[in-house]
PDB file of C-alpha atoms in Angstrom:
ATOM      1  CA  MET A 691      97.815  83.040 111.749  1.00  0.00           C
ATOM      2  CA  ASP A 692      99.193  83.202 108.229  1.00  0.00           C
ATOM      3  CA  ILE A 693      96.611  83.644 105.447  1.00  0.00           C
ATOM      4  CA  GLU A 694      98.388  81.017 103.340  1.00  0.00           C
ATOM      5  CA  ASP A 695      98.060  78.539 106.217  1.00  0.00           C
ATOM      6  CA  LEU A 696      94.316  79.235 106.293  1.00  0.00           C
ATOM      7  CA  ARG A 697      94.047  78.893 102.527  1.00  0.00           C
ATOM      8  CA  THR A 698      95.955  75.619 102.604  1.00  0.00           C
ATOM      9  CA  PHE A 699      93.695  74.236 105.331  1.00  0.00           C
ATOM     10  CA  VAL A 700      90.598  75.087 103.273  1.00  0.00           C
ATOM     11  CA  GLU A 701      92.093  73.358 100.223  1.00  0.00           C
ATOM     12  CA  VAL A 702      92.922  70.217 102.234  1.00  0.00           C
ATOM     13  CA  ALA A 703      89.437  70.187 103.759  1.00  0.00           C
ATOM     14  CA  ASP A 704      87.766  70.557 100.346  1.00  0.00           C
ATOM     15  CA  ALA A 705      90.076  68.155  98.498  1.00  0.00           C
ATOM     16  CA  GLY A 706      89.945  65.481 101.199  1.00  0.00           C
ATOM     17  CA  GLY A 707      93.668  65.057 101.647  1.00  0.00           C
ATOM     18  CA  VAL A 708      97.146  66.543 101.523  1.00  0.00           C
ATOM     19  CA  SER A 709      98.118  65.135  98.105  1.00  0.00           C
ATOM     20  CA  PRO A 710      95.161  66.505  96.105  1.00  0.00           C
ATOM     21  CA  ALA A 711      95.451  69.836  97.930  1.00  0.00           C
ATOM     22  CA  ALA A 712      99.140  70.039  97.042  1.00  0.00           C
ATOM     23  CA  ARG A 713      98.270  69.446  93.364  1.00  0.00           C
ATOM     24  CA  ARG A 714      95.634  72.199  93.469  1.00  0.00           C
ATOM     25  CA  LEU A 715      98.011  74.659  95.129  1.00  0.00           C
ATOM     26  CA  GLY A 716     101.028  73.710  93.031  1.00  0.00           C
ATOM     27  CA  ILE A 717     103.263  73.129  96.069  1.00  0.00           C
ATOM     28  CA  SER A 718     104.878  70.098  97.715  1.00  0.00           C
ATOM     29  CA  LYS A 719     103.044  67.788 100.126  1.00  0.00           C
ATOM     30  CA  SER A 720     105.658  68.533 102.789  1.00  0.00           C
ATOM     31  CA  MET A 721     104.896  72.256 102.567  1.00  0.00           C
ATOM     32  CA  VAL A 722     101.167  71.564 102.905  1.00  0.00           C
ATOM     33  CA  SER A 723     101.846  69.446 105.994  1.00  0.00           C
ATOM     34  CA  ARG A 724     104.053  72.130 107.544  1.00  0.00           C
ATOM     35  CA  ARG A 725     101.356  74.757 107.051  1.00  0.00           C
ATOM     36  CA  LEU A 726      98.729  72.543 108.654  1.00  0.00           C
ATOM     37  CA  ILE A 727     100.924  71.777 111.642  1.00  0.00           C
ATOM     38  CA  ARG A 728     101.672  75.489 112.055  1.00  0.00           C
ATOM     39  CA  LEU A 729      97.979  76.412 111.917  1.00  0.00           C
ATOM     40  CA  GLU A 730      96.938  73.726 114.403  1.00  0.00           C
ATOM     41  CA  GLY A 731      99.768  74.844 116.679  1.00  0.00           C
ATOM     42  CA  ALA A 732      98.578  78.453 116.525  1.00  0.00           C
ATOM     43  CA  LEU A 733      95.017  77.391 117.358  1.00  0.00           C
ATOM     44  CA  GLY A 734      95.963  74.753 119.902  1.00  0.00           C
ATOM     45  CA  ILE A 735      93.447  72.301 118.467  1.00  0.00           C
ATOM     46  CA  GLN A 736      93.357  69.452 115.957  1.00  0.00           C
ATOM     47  CA  LEU A 737      91.541  70.376 112.747  1.00  0.00           C
ATOM     48  CA  LEU A 738      92.189  67.282 110.655  1.00  0.00           C
ATOM     49  CA  ALA A 739      92.167  63.582 111.429  1.00  0.00           C
ATOM     50  CA  ARG A 740      94.818  61.993 109.203  1.00  0.00           C
ATOM     51  CA  THR A 741      94.115  58.496 107.874  1.00  0.00           C
ATOM     52  CA  THR A 742      95.680  56.217 105.282  1.00  0.00           C
ATOM     53  CA  ARG A 743      92.959  57.357 102.844  1.00  0.00           C
ATOM     54  CA  GLY A 744      93.486  61.085 103.303  1.00  0.00           C
ATOM     55  CA  ALA A 745      92.401  63.655 105.846  1.00  0.00           C
ATOM     56  CA  GLY A 746      88.983  64.183 107.364  1.00  0.00           C
ATOM     57  CA  LEU A 747      87.776  67.152 109.342  1.00  0.00           C
ATOM     58  CA  THR A 748      87.377  66.906 113.071  1.00  0.00           C
ATOM     59  CA  GLU A 749      84.302  68.504 114.619  1.00  0.00           C
ATOM     60  CA  ALA A 750      86.359  71.607 115.360  1.00  0.00           C
ATOM     61  CA  GLY A 751      87.781  71.514 111.832  1.00  0.00           C
ATOM     62  CA  THR A 752      84.304  71.454 110.287  1.00  0.00           C
ATOM     63  CA  THR A 753      83.312  74.550 112.220  1.00  0.00           C
ATOM     64  CA  PHE A 754      86.591  76.347 111.564  1.00  0.00           C
ATOM     65  CA  ARG A 755      86.592  75.568 107.833  1.00  0.00           C
ATOM     66  CA  GLU A 756      83.543  77.786 107.185  1.00  0.00           C
ATOM     67  CA  HIS A 757      85.121  80.732 109.010  1.00  0.00           C
ATOM     68  CA  ALA A 758      88.496  80.185 107.336  1.00  0.00           C
ATOM     69  CA  ALA A 759      86.917  80.091 103.862  1.00  0.00           C
ATOM     70  CA  ARG A 760      85.116  83.374 104.521  1.00  0.00           C
ATOM     71  CA  VAL A 761      88.310  84.999 105.789  1.00  0.00           C
ATOM     72  CA  CYS A 762      90.221  83.898 102.663  1.00  0.00           C
ATOM     73  CA  ALA A 763      87.449  85.197 100.413  1.00  0.00           C
ATOM     74  CA  GLU A 764      87.393  88.546 102.197  1.00  0.00           C
ATOM     75  CA  ILE A 765      91.173  88.870 101.959  1.00  0.00           C
ATOM     76  CA  ASP A 766      91.000  88.156  98.207  1.00  0.00           C
ATOM     77  CA  ILE A 767      88.353  90.857  97.784  1.00  0.00           C
ATOM     78  CA  ALA A 768      90.408  93.315  99.853  1.00  0.00           C
ATOM     79  CA  ARG A 769      93.512  92.623  97.747  1.00  0.00           C
ATOM     80  CA  GLU A 770      91.572  93.096  94.513  1.00  0.00           C
ATOM     81  CA  THR A 771      90.171  96.390  95.804  1.00  0.00           C
ATOM     82  CA  ILE A 772      93.583  97.951  96.400  1.00  0.00           C
ATOM     83  CA  LEU A 773      95.321  96.598  93.288  1.00  0.00           C
ATOM     84  CA  PRO A 774      95.969  99.026  90.434  1.00  0.00           C
ATOM     85  CA  ALA A 775      92.976  99.273  88.106  1.00  0.00           C
ATOM     86  CA  GLY A 776      92.798  96.231  85.858  1.00  0.00           C
ATOM     87  CA  ASP A 777      95.671  94.387  87.550  1.00  0.00           C
ATOM     88  CA  LEU A 778      95.034  90.750  88.534  1.00  0.00           C
ATOM     89  CA  ARG A 779      97.153  88.469  90.709  1.00  0.00           C
ATOM     90  CA  GLY A 780      96.844  85.026  92.235  1.00  0.00           C
ATOM     91  CA  ARG A 781      95.407  81.923  90.610  1.00  0.00           C
ATOM     92  CA  LEU A 782      92.336  81.306  88.475  1.00  0.00           C
ATOM     93  CA  ARG A 783      91.334  77.642  88.280  1.00  0.00           C
ATOM     94  CA  VAL A 784      88.760  76.996  85.552  1.00  0.00           C
ATOM     95  CA  ALA A 785      87.110  73.858  84.137  1.00  0.00           C
ATOM     96  CA  LEU A 786      86.334  73.804  80.419  1.00  0.00           C
ATOM     97  CA  PRO A 787      84.671  71.351  78.005  1.00  0.00           C
ATOM     98  CA  LEU A 788      87.157  69.141  76.180  1.00  0.00           C
ATOM     99  CA  THR A 789      85.152  69.134  72.936  1.00  0.00           C
ATOM    100  CA  SER A 790      85.140  72.873  72.259  1.00  0.00           C
ATOM    101  CA  GLY A 791      87.447  74.240  74.943  1.00  0.00           C
ATOM    102  CA  PRO A 792      90.920  73.888  73.377  1.00  0.00           C
ATOM    103  CA  VAL A 793      89.823  75.495  70.100  1.00  0.00           C
ATOM    104  CA  HIS A 794      87.380  78.180  71.189  1.00  0.00           C
ATOM    105  CA  PHE A 795      88.020  79.000  74.845  1.00  0.00           C
ATOM    106  CA  ALA A 796      91.779  78.445  75.153  1.00  0.00           C
ATOM    107  CA  PRO A 797      92.535  81.571  73.050  1.00  0.00           C
ATOM    108  CA  VAL A 798      90.371  83.635  75.422  1.00  0.00           C
ATOM    109  CA  LEU A 799      92.352  82.358  78.419  1.00  0.00           C
ATOM    110  CA  ALA A 800      95.608  83.074  76.588  1.00  0.00           C
ATOM    111  CA  GLU A 801      94.489  86.639  75.877  1.00  0.00           C
ATOM    112  CA  MET A 802      93.525  87.114  79.519  1.00  0.00           C
ATOM    113  CA  ALA A 803      96.935  85.809  80.637  1.00  0.00           C
ATOM    114  CA  ARG A 804      98.649  88.214  78.206  1.00  0.00           C
ATOM    115  CA  HIS A 805      96.785  91.164  79.694  1.00  0.00           C
ATOM    116  CA  HIS A 806      97.477  90.077  83.294  1.00  0.00           C
ATOM    117  CA  PRO A 807     101.073  88.802  83.582  1.00  0.00           C
ATOM    118  CA  GLN A 808     100.839  88.337  87.371  1.00  0.00           C
ATOM    119  CA  LEU A 809      97.827  86.001  87.070  1.00  0.00           C
ATOM    120  CA  GLN A 810      98.257  82.212  87.174  1.00  0.00           C
ATOM    121  CA  ILE A 811      95.654  80.395  85.051  1.00  0.00           C
ATOM    122  CA  HIS A 812      95.094  76.678  85.645  1.00  0.00           C
ATOM    123  CA  ALA A 813      92.742  75.243  83.010  1.00  0.00           C
ATOM    124  CA  GLU A 814      91.383  71.691  83.050  1.00  0.00           C
ATOM    125  CA  TYR A 815      89.683  70.335  79.939  1.00  0.00           C
ATOM    126  CA  SER A 816      87.201  67.510  80.368  1.00  0.00           C
ATOM    127  CA  ASP A 817      83.741  66.557  79.154  1.00  0.00           C
ATOM    128  CA  ARG A 818      82.922  65.069  82.550  1.00  0.00           C
ATOM    129  CA  PHE A 819      80.693  67.122  84.829  1.00  0.00           C
ATOM    130  CA  VAL A 820      83.053  68.472  87.482  1.00  0.00           C
ATOM    131  CA  ASP A 821      81.994  69.456  90.979  1.00  0.00           C
ATOM    132  CA  LEU A 822      83.353  72.991  91.268  1.00  0.00           C
ATOM    133  CA  ILE A 823      83.309  73.098  95.053  1.00  0.00           C
ATOM    134  CA  ALA A 824      84.642  69.588  95.730  1.00  0.00           C
ATOM    135  CA  ASP A 825      87.293  69.862  92.992  1.00  0.00           C
ATOM    136  CA  GLY A 826      88.380  73.372  93.963  1.00  0.00           C
ATOM    137  CA  PHE A 827      87.559  75.339  90.808  1.00  0.00           C
ATOM    138  CA  ASP A 828      86.907  79.068  90.781  1.00  0.00           C
ATOM    139  CA  CYS A 829      84.528  78.674  87.853  1.00  0.00           C
ATOM    140  CA  ALA A 830      83.644  76.584  84.808  1.00  0.00           C
ATOM    141  CA  ILE A 831      82.594  77.277  81.242  1.00  0.00           C
ATOM    142  CA  ARG A 832      79.564  75.190  80.321  1.00  0.00           C
ATOM    143  CA  VAL A 833      77.710  74.860  77.049  1.00  0.00           C
ATOM    144  CA  GLY A 834      74.042  74.000  76.522  1.00  0.00           C
ATOM    145  CA  ALA A 835      71.334  73.393  79.089  1.00  0.00           C
ATOM    146  CA  LEU A 836      72.460  73.818  82.686  1.00  0.00           C
ATOM    147  CA  ARG A 837      71.695  71.285  85.369  1.00  0.00           C
ATOM    148  CA  ASP A 838      69.746  72.427  88.382  1.00  0.00           C
ATOM    149  CA  SER A 839      72.204  73.375  91.104  1.00  0.00           C
ATOM    150  CA  ASN A 840      73.056  76.037  93.636  1.00  0.00           C
ATOM    151  CA  LEU A 841      75.788  77.414  91.377  1.00  0.00           C
ATOM    152  CA  ILE A 842      75.552  80.962  90.072  1.00  0.00           C
ATOM    153  CA  ALA A 843      75.525  81.206  86.273  1.00  0.00           C
ATOM    154  CA  ARG A 844      76.079  84.085  83.859  1.00  0.00           C
ATOM    155  CA  ARG A 845      75.302  83.680  80.169  1.00  0.00           C
ATOM    156  CA  VAL A 846      78.253  84.947  78.120  1.00  0.00           C
ATOM    157  CA  GLY A 847      77.339  83.792  74.628  1.00  0.00           C
ATOM    158  CA  GLN A 848      75.367  81.405  72.491  1.00  0.00           C
ATOM    159  CA  ILE A 849      76.179  78.430  70.358  1.00  0.00           C
ATOM    160  CA  TYR A 850      74.533  77.007  67.233  1.00  0.00           C
ATOM    161  CA  GLY A 851      74.290  73.442  65.982  1.00  0.00           C
ATOM    162  CA  LYS A 852      73.105  71.166  63.198  1.00  0.00           C
ATOM    163  CA  LEU A 853      72.069  67.609  62.492  1.00  0.00           C
ATOM    164  CA  VAL A 854      74.853  66.186  60.318  1.00  0.00           C
ATOM    165  CA  VAL A 855      75.642  62.978  58.458  1.00  0.00           C
ATOM    166  CA  SER A 856      78.136  61.719  55.886  1.00  0.00           C
ATOM    167  CA  PRO A 857      77.255  61.570  52.160  1.00  0.00           C
ATOM    168  CA  ASP A 858      78.018  57.809  52.240  1.00  0.00           C
ATOM    169  CA  TYR A 859      75.423  57.261  54.985  1.00  0.00           C
ATOM    170  CA  ILE A 860      72.800  59.100  52.916  1.00  0.00           C
ATOM    171  CA  ARG A 861      73.687  57.075  49.820  1.00  0.00           C
ATOM    172  CA  ILE A 862      73.217  53.787  51.685  1.00  0.00           C
ATOM    173  CA  HIS A 863      70.483  54.569  54.232  1.00  0.00           C
ATOM    174  CA  GLY A 864      68.798  57.729  53.016  1.00  0.00           C
ATOM    175  CA  SER A 865      68.155  60.790  55.148  1.00  0.00           C
ATOM    176  CA  PRO A 866      65.341  61.582  57.602  1.00  0.00           C
ATOM    177  CA  GLU A 867      63.102  64.459  56.559  1.00  0.00           C
ATOM    178  CA  THR A 868      61.240  64.984  59.863  1.00  0.00           C
ATOM    179  CA  PRO A 869      62.089  64.389  63.537  1.00  0.00           C
ATOM    180  CA  ASP A 870      59.808  61.353  63.827  1.00  0.00           C
ATOM    181  CA  GLU A 871      61.818  59.580  61.092  1.00  0.00           C
ATOM    182  CA  ILE A 872      65.016  59.695  63.161  1.00  0.00           C
ATOM    183  CA  VAL A 873      64.085  56.574  65.151  1.00  0.00           C
ATOM    184  CA  ALA A 874      64.441  54.561  61.928  1.00  0.00           C
ATOM    185  CA  HIS A 875      68.088  55.613  61.600  1.00  0.00           C
ATOM    186  CA  GLN A 876      71.345  54.950  63.428  1.00  0.00           C
ATOM    187  CA  ALA A 877      72.045  57.864  65.764  1.00  0.00           C
ATOM    188  CA  LEU A 878      75.395  58.756  67.276  1.00  0.00           C
ATOM    189  CA  VAL A 879      74.268  59.444  70.796  1.00  0.00           C
ATOM    190  CA  GLY A 880      75.803  62.077  73.031  1.00  0.00           C
ATOM    191  CA  ALA A 881      72.624  63.325  74.728  1.00  0.00           C
ATOM    192  CA  GLU A 882      69.677  61.150  75.687  1.00  0.00           C
ATOM    193  CA  THR A 883      67.278  63.508  73.908  1.00  0.00           C
ATOM    194  CA  TRP A 884      67.571  65.626  70.785  1.00  0.00           C
ATOM    195  CA  ARG A 885      65.529  68.803  70.410  1.00  0.00           C
ATOM    196  CA  PHE A 886      64.410  70.546  67.229  1.00  0.00           C
ATOM    197  CA  MET A 887      62.484  73.719  66.453  1.00  0.00           C
ATOM    198  CA  ASP A 888      59.288  73.571  64.425  1.00  0.00           C
ATOM    199  CA  GLY A 889      58.461  77.255  64.279  1.00  0.00           C
ATOM    200  CA  GLU A 890      58.013  78.244  67.938  1.00  0.00           C
ATOM    201  CA  LYS A 891      57.397  74.641  68.984  1.00  0.00           C
ATOM    202  CA  ILE A 892      60.138  72.380  70.376  1.00  0.00           C
ATOM    203  CA  ILE A 893      60.085  68.733  69.278  1.00  0.00           C
ATOM    204  CA  THR A 894      61.939  66.219  71.451  1.00  0.00           C
ATOM    205  CA  VAL A 895      63.273  62.934  70.062  1.00  0.00           C
ATOM    206  CA  GLN A 896      64.945  60.021  71.834  1.00  0.00           C
ATOM    207  CA  PRO A 897      67.613  58.806  69.384  1.00  0.00           C
ATOM    208  CA  GLN A 898      68.647  55.168  69.126  1.00  0.00           C
ATOM    209  CA  GLY A 899      72.078  53.937  68.136  1.00  0.00           C
ATOM    210  CA  ARG A 900      74.970  51.633  68.968  1.00  0.00           C
ATOM    211  CA  PHE A 901      77.654  54.347  69.134  1.00  0.00           C
ATOM    212  CA  ARG A 902      77.636  56.575  72.220  1.00  0.00           C
ATOM    213  CA  SER A 903      80.128  59.103  73.533  1.00  0.00           C
ATOM    214  CA  ASP A 904      80.243  62.135  75.815  1.00  0.00           C
ATOM    215  CA  ASN A 905      82.779  63.762  73.466  1.00  0.00           C
ATOM    216  CA  GLY A 906      81.576  65.776  70.472  1.00  0.00           C
ATOM    217  CA  ALA A 907      84.799  65.312  68.507  1.00  0.00           C
ATOM    218  CA  ALA A 908      84.406  61.525  68.777  1.00  0.00           C
ATOM    219  CA  LEU A 909      80.813  61.744  67.557  1.00  0.00           C
ATOM    220  CA  ALA A 910      81.814  63.935  64.604  1.00  0.00           C
ATOM    221  CA  SER A 911      84.556  61.479  63.644  1.00  0.00           C
ATOM    222  CA  ALA A 912      82.096  58.578  63.823  1.00  0.00           C
ATOM    223  CA  ALA A 913      79.611  60.504  61.681  1.00  0.00           C
ATOM    224  CA  ALA A 914      82.303  61.196  59.063  1.00  0.00           C
ATOM    225  CA  ALA A 915      83.031  57.444  59.032  1.00  0.00           C
ATOM    226  CA  GLY A 916      79.413  56.805  58.032  1.00  0.00           C
ATOM    227  CA  LEU A 917      78.275  55.251  61.313  1.00  0.00           C
ATOM    228  CA  GLY A 918      75.175  57.397  61.711  1.00  0.00           C
ATOM    229  CA  ILE A 919      73.586  60.790  62.275  1.00  0.00           C
ATOM    230  CA  ALA A 920      74.981  63.258  64.824  1.00  0.00           C
ATOM    231  CA  TRP A 921      73.388  66.219  66.651  1.00  0.00           C
ATOM    232  CA  LEU A 922      76.342  68.568  67.188  1.00  0.00           C
ATOM    233  CA  PRO A 923      77.364  72.208  67.674  1.00  0.00           C
ATOM    234  CA  ASP A 924      78.850  74.087  64.722  1.00  0.00           C
ATOM    235  CA  CYS A 925      82.164  74.570  66.518  1.00  0.00           C
ATOM    236  CA  VAL A 926      82.699  70.796  66.341  1.00  0.00           C
ATOM    237  CA  THR A 927      81.491  70.173  62.768  1.00  0.00           C
ATOM    238  CA  HIS A 928      82.774  73.300  60.982  1.00  0.00           C
ATOM    239  CA  ASP A 929      85.853  71.726  59.360  1.00  0.00           C
ATOM    240  CA  TYR A 930      83.936  68.585  58.395  1.00  0.00           C
ATOM    241  CA  LEU A 931      81.254  70.673  56.686  1.00  0.00           C
ATOM    242  CA  VAL A 932      83.828  72.770  54.821  1.00  0.00           C
ATOM    243  CA  SER A 933      85.564  69.630  53.516  1.00  0.00           C
ATOM    244  CA  GLY A 934      82.292  67.908  52.615  1.00  0.00           C
ATOM    245  CA  ALA A 935      82.948  64.971  54.938  1.00  0.00           C
ATOM    246  CA  LEU A 936      79.650  65.840  56.635  1.00  0.00           C
ATOM    247  CA  VAL A 937      76.536  67.568  55.328  1.00  0.00           C
ATOM    248  CA  PRO A 938      73.661  69.195  57.230  1.00  0.00           C
ATOM    249  CA  ILE A 939      70.272  67.526  57.064  1.00  0.00           C
ATOM    250  CA  MET A 940      66.723  68.304  58.222  1.00  0.00           C
ATOM    251  CA  THR A 941      67.433  72.034  57.999  1.00  0.00           C
ATOM    252  CA  ARG A 942      63.692  72.778  58.160  1.00  0.00           C
ATOM    253  CA  TYR A 943      63.941  71.768  61.832  1.00  0.00           C
ATOM    254  CA  PRO A 944      66.865  73.746  63.280  1.00  0.00           C
ATOM    255  CA  LEU A 945      68.415  72.983  66.650  1.00  0.00           C
ATOM    256  CA  PRO A 946      67.558  75.393  69.469  1.00  0.00           C
ATOM    257  CA  VAL A 947      70.256  77.989  70.123  1.00  0.00           C
ATOM    258  CA  GLY A 948      72.301  76.883  73.139  1.00  0.00           C
ATOM    259  CA  GLY A 949      73.797  79.064  75.827  1.00  0.00           C
ATOM    260  CA  VAL A 950      77.412  79.377  76.926  1.00  0.00           C
ATOM    261  CA  TYR A 951      77.735  80.094  80.631  1.00  0.00           C
ATOM    262  CA  ILE A 952      80.279  80.938  83.294  1.00  0.00           C
ATOM    263  CA  VAL A 953      79.229  79.107  86.453  1.00  0.00           C
ATOM    264  CA  ARG A 954      80.772  79.643  89.874  1.00  0.00           C
ATOM    265  CA  PRO A 955      80.193  78.539  93.460  1.00  0.00           C
ATOM    266  CA  PRO A 956      77.662  80.649  95.370  1.00  0.00           C
ATOM    267  CA  SER A 957      79.181  83.706  97.000  1.00  0.00           C
ATOM    268  CA  PRO A 958      77.899  87.217  97.656  1.00  0.00           C
ATOM    269  CA  HIS A 959      81.151  88.591  96.204  1.00  0.00           C
ATOM    270  CA  PRO A 960      82.333  86.969  92.955  1.00  0.00           C
ATOM    271  CA  SER A 961      86.067  87.328  92.465  1.00  0.00           C
ATOM    272  CA  ARG A 962      87.263  89.944  90.012  1.00  0.00           C
ATOM    273  CA  LYS A 963      89.186  87.232  88.178  1.00  0.00           C
ATOM    274  CA  VAL A 964      85.936  85.437  87.330  1.00  0.00           C
ATOM    275  CA  ARG A 965      84.193  88.697  86.417  1.00  0.00           C
ATOM    276  CA  ILE A 966      86.988  89.672  84.034  1.00  0.00           C
ATOM    277  CA  LEU A 967      87.042  86.210  82.442  1.00  0.00           C
ATOM    278  CA  SER A 968      83.305  86.628  81.841  1.00  0.00           C
ATOM    279  CA  GLU A 969      83.954  89.975  80.145  1.00  0.00           C
ATOM    280  CA  PHE A 970      86.642  88.456  77.907  1.00  0.00           C
ATOM    281  CA  LEU A 971      84.204  85.715  76.863  1.00  0.00           C
ATOM    282  CA  VAL A 972      81.379  88.144  76.159  1.00  0.00           C
ATOM    283  CA  GLU A 973      83.711  90.201  73.971  1.00  0.00           C
ATOM    284  CA  SER A 974      84.894  87.073  72.139  1.00  0.00           C
ATOM    285  CA  PHE A 975      81.345  85.984  71.356  1.00  0.00           C
ATOM    286  CA  GLU A 976      80.413  89.482  70.177  1.00  0.00           C
ATOM    287  CA  LYS A 977      83.290  89.326  67.677  1.00  0.00           C
ATOM    288  CA  ASN A 978      82.403  85.765  66.584  1.00  0.00           C
ATOM    289  CA  LEU A 979      78.616  85.622  66.659  1.00  0.00           C
ATOM    290  CA  HIS A 980      78.466  82.067  65.332  1.00  0.00           C
ATOM    291  CA  LEU A 981      81.285  80.541  67.374  1.00  0.00           C
TER     292      LEU A 981
END
């Protein structure tokens, strides 16, 4: 059996069909189909039940998928072990936040690609919460509090934030001085709760407002337009603060420092590609402590 046939089968099984697997692998659907046919021929058993909606695993396919995934992972580790020191090959598929990713994490990926010319990097930027396993990612960069999951996380940096508002909003509506005054103001809501530090104590507030978005850049733009108060990381508001379009408020109650994490699917042997990306990120945050 060809290792690429095994890898293709795992991608089809995880993606739920030939078309999404072909997009992940960067090859044609006809090539994916040929590899599947060749693998099933070598095994003498049907692994996938093709339907108009995609491809589902047969009972034999479900059992074989786990073994095939382990074989592919072991082959990747073996290849990495014998490569020249520092050399990376293959593909790294990573999910990044749309709000801060293009500005702050894209240069790190570019630097990694420059150091490893044989490495293919596929980056997807989105503020939606992607399923790493179902969507076929090697890892993701996530900012802030992590959801409970079986993913393995490594903290690679930290991120700071502020409560910000436009001068026009303050002129018309005033500015809250304490967390409990926020409920009397229009909030630009990205998270259901806002947290503030009062010494060692954390104060939690549930903001209210008519403008909601899962994208920090959209919230910052709305704040600059005078629509309300926003709770945002510095990487999003930096230019607005420099220009004076937004000003920080309630500085006596700073936002808790947030973490930046590399998360990956559970595996006893993380790939060297993910480990090296983590090292690049750690180095980047050490150079830019208030990213």
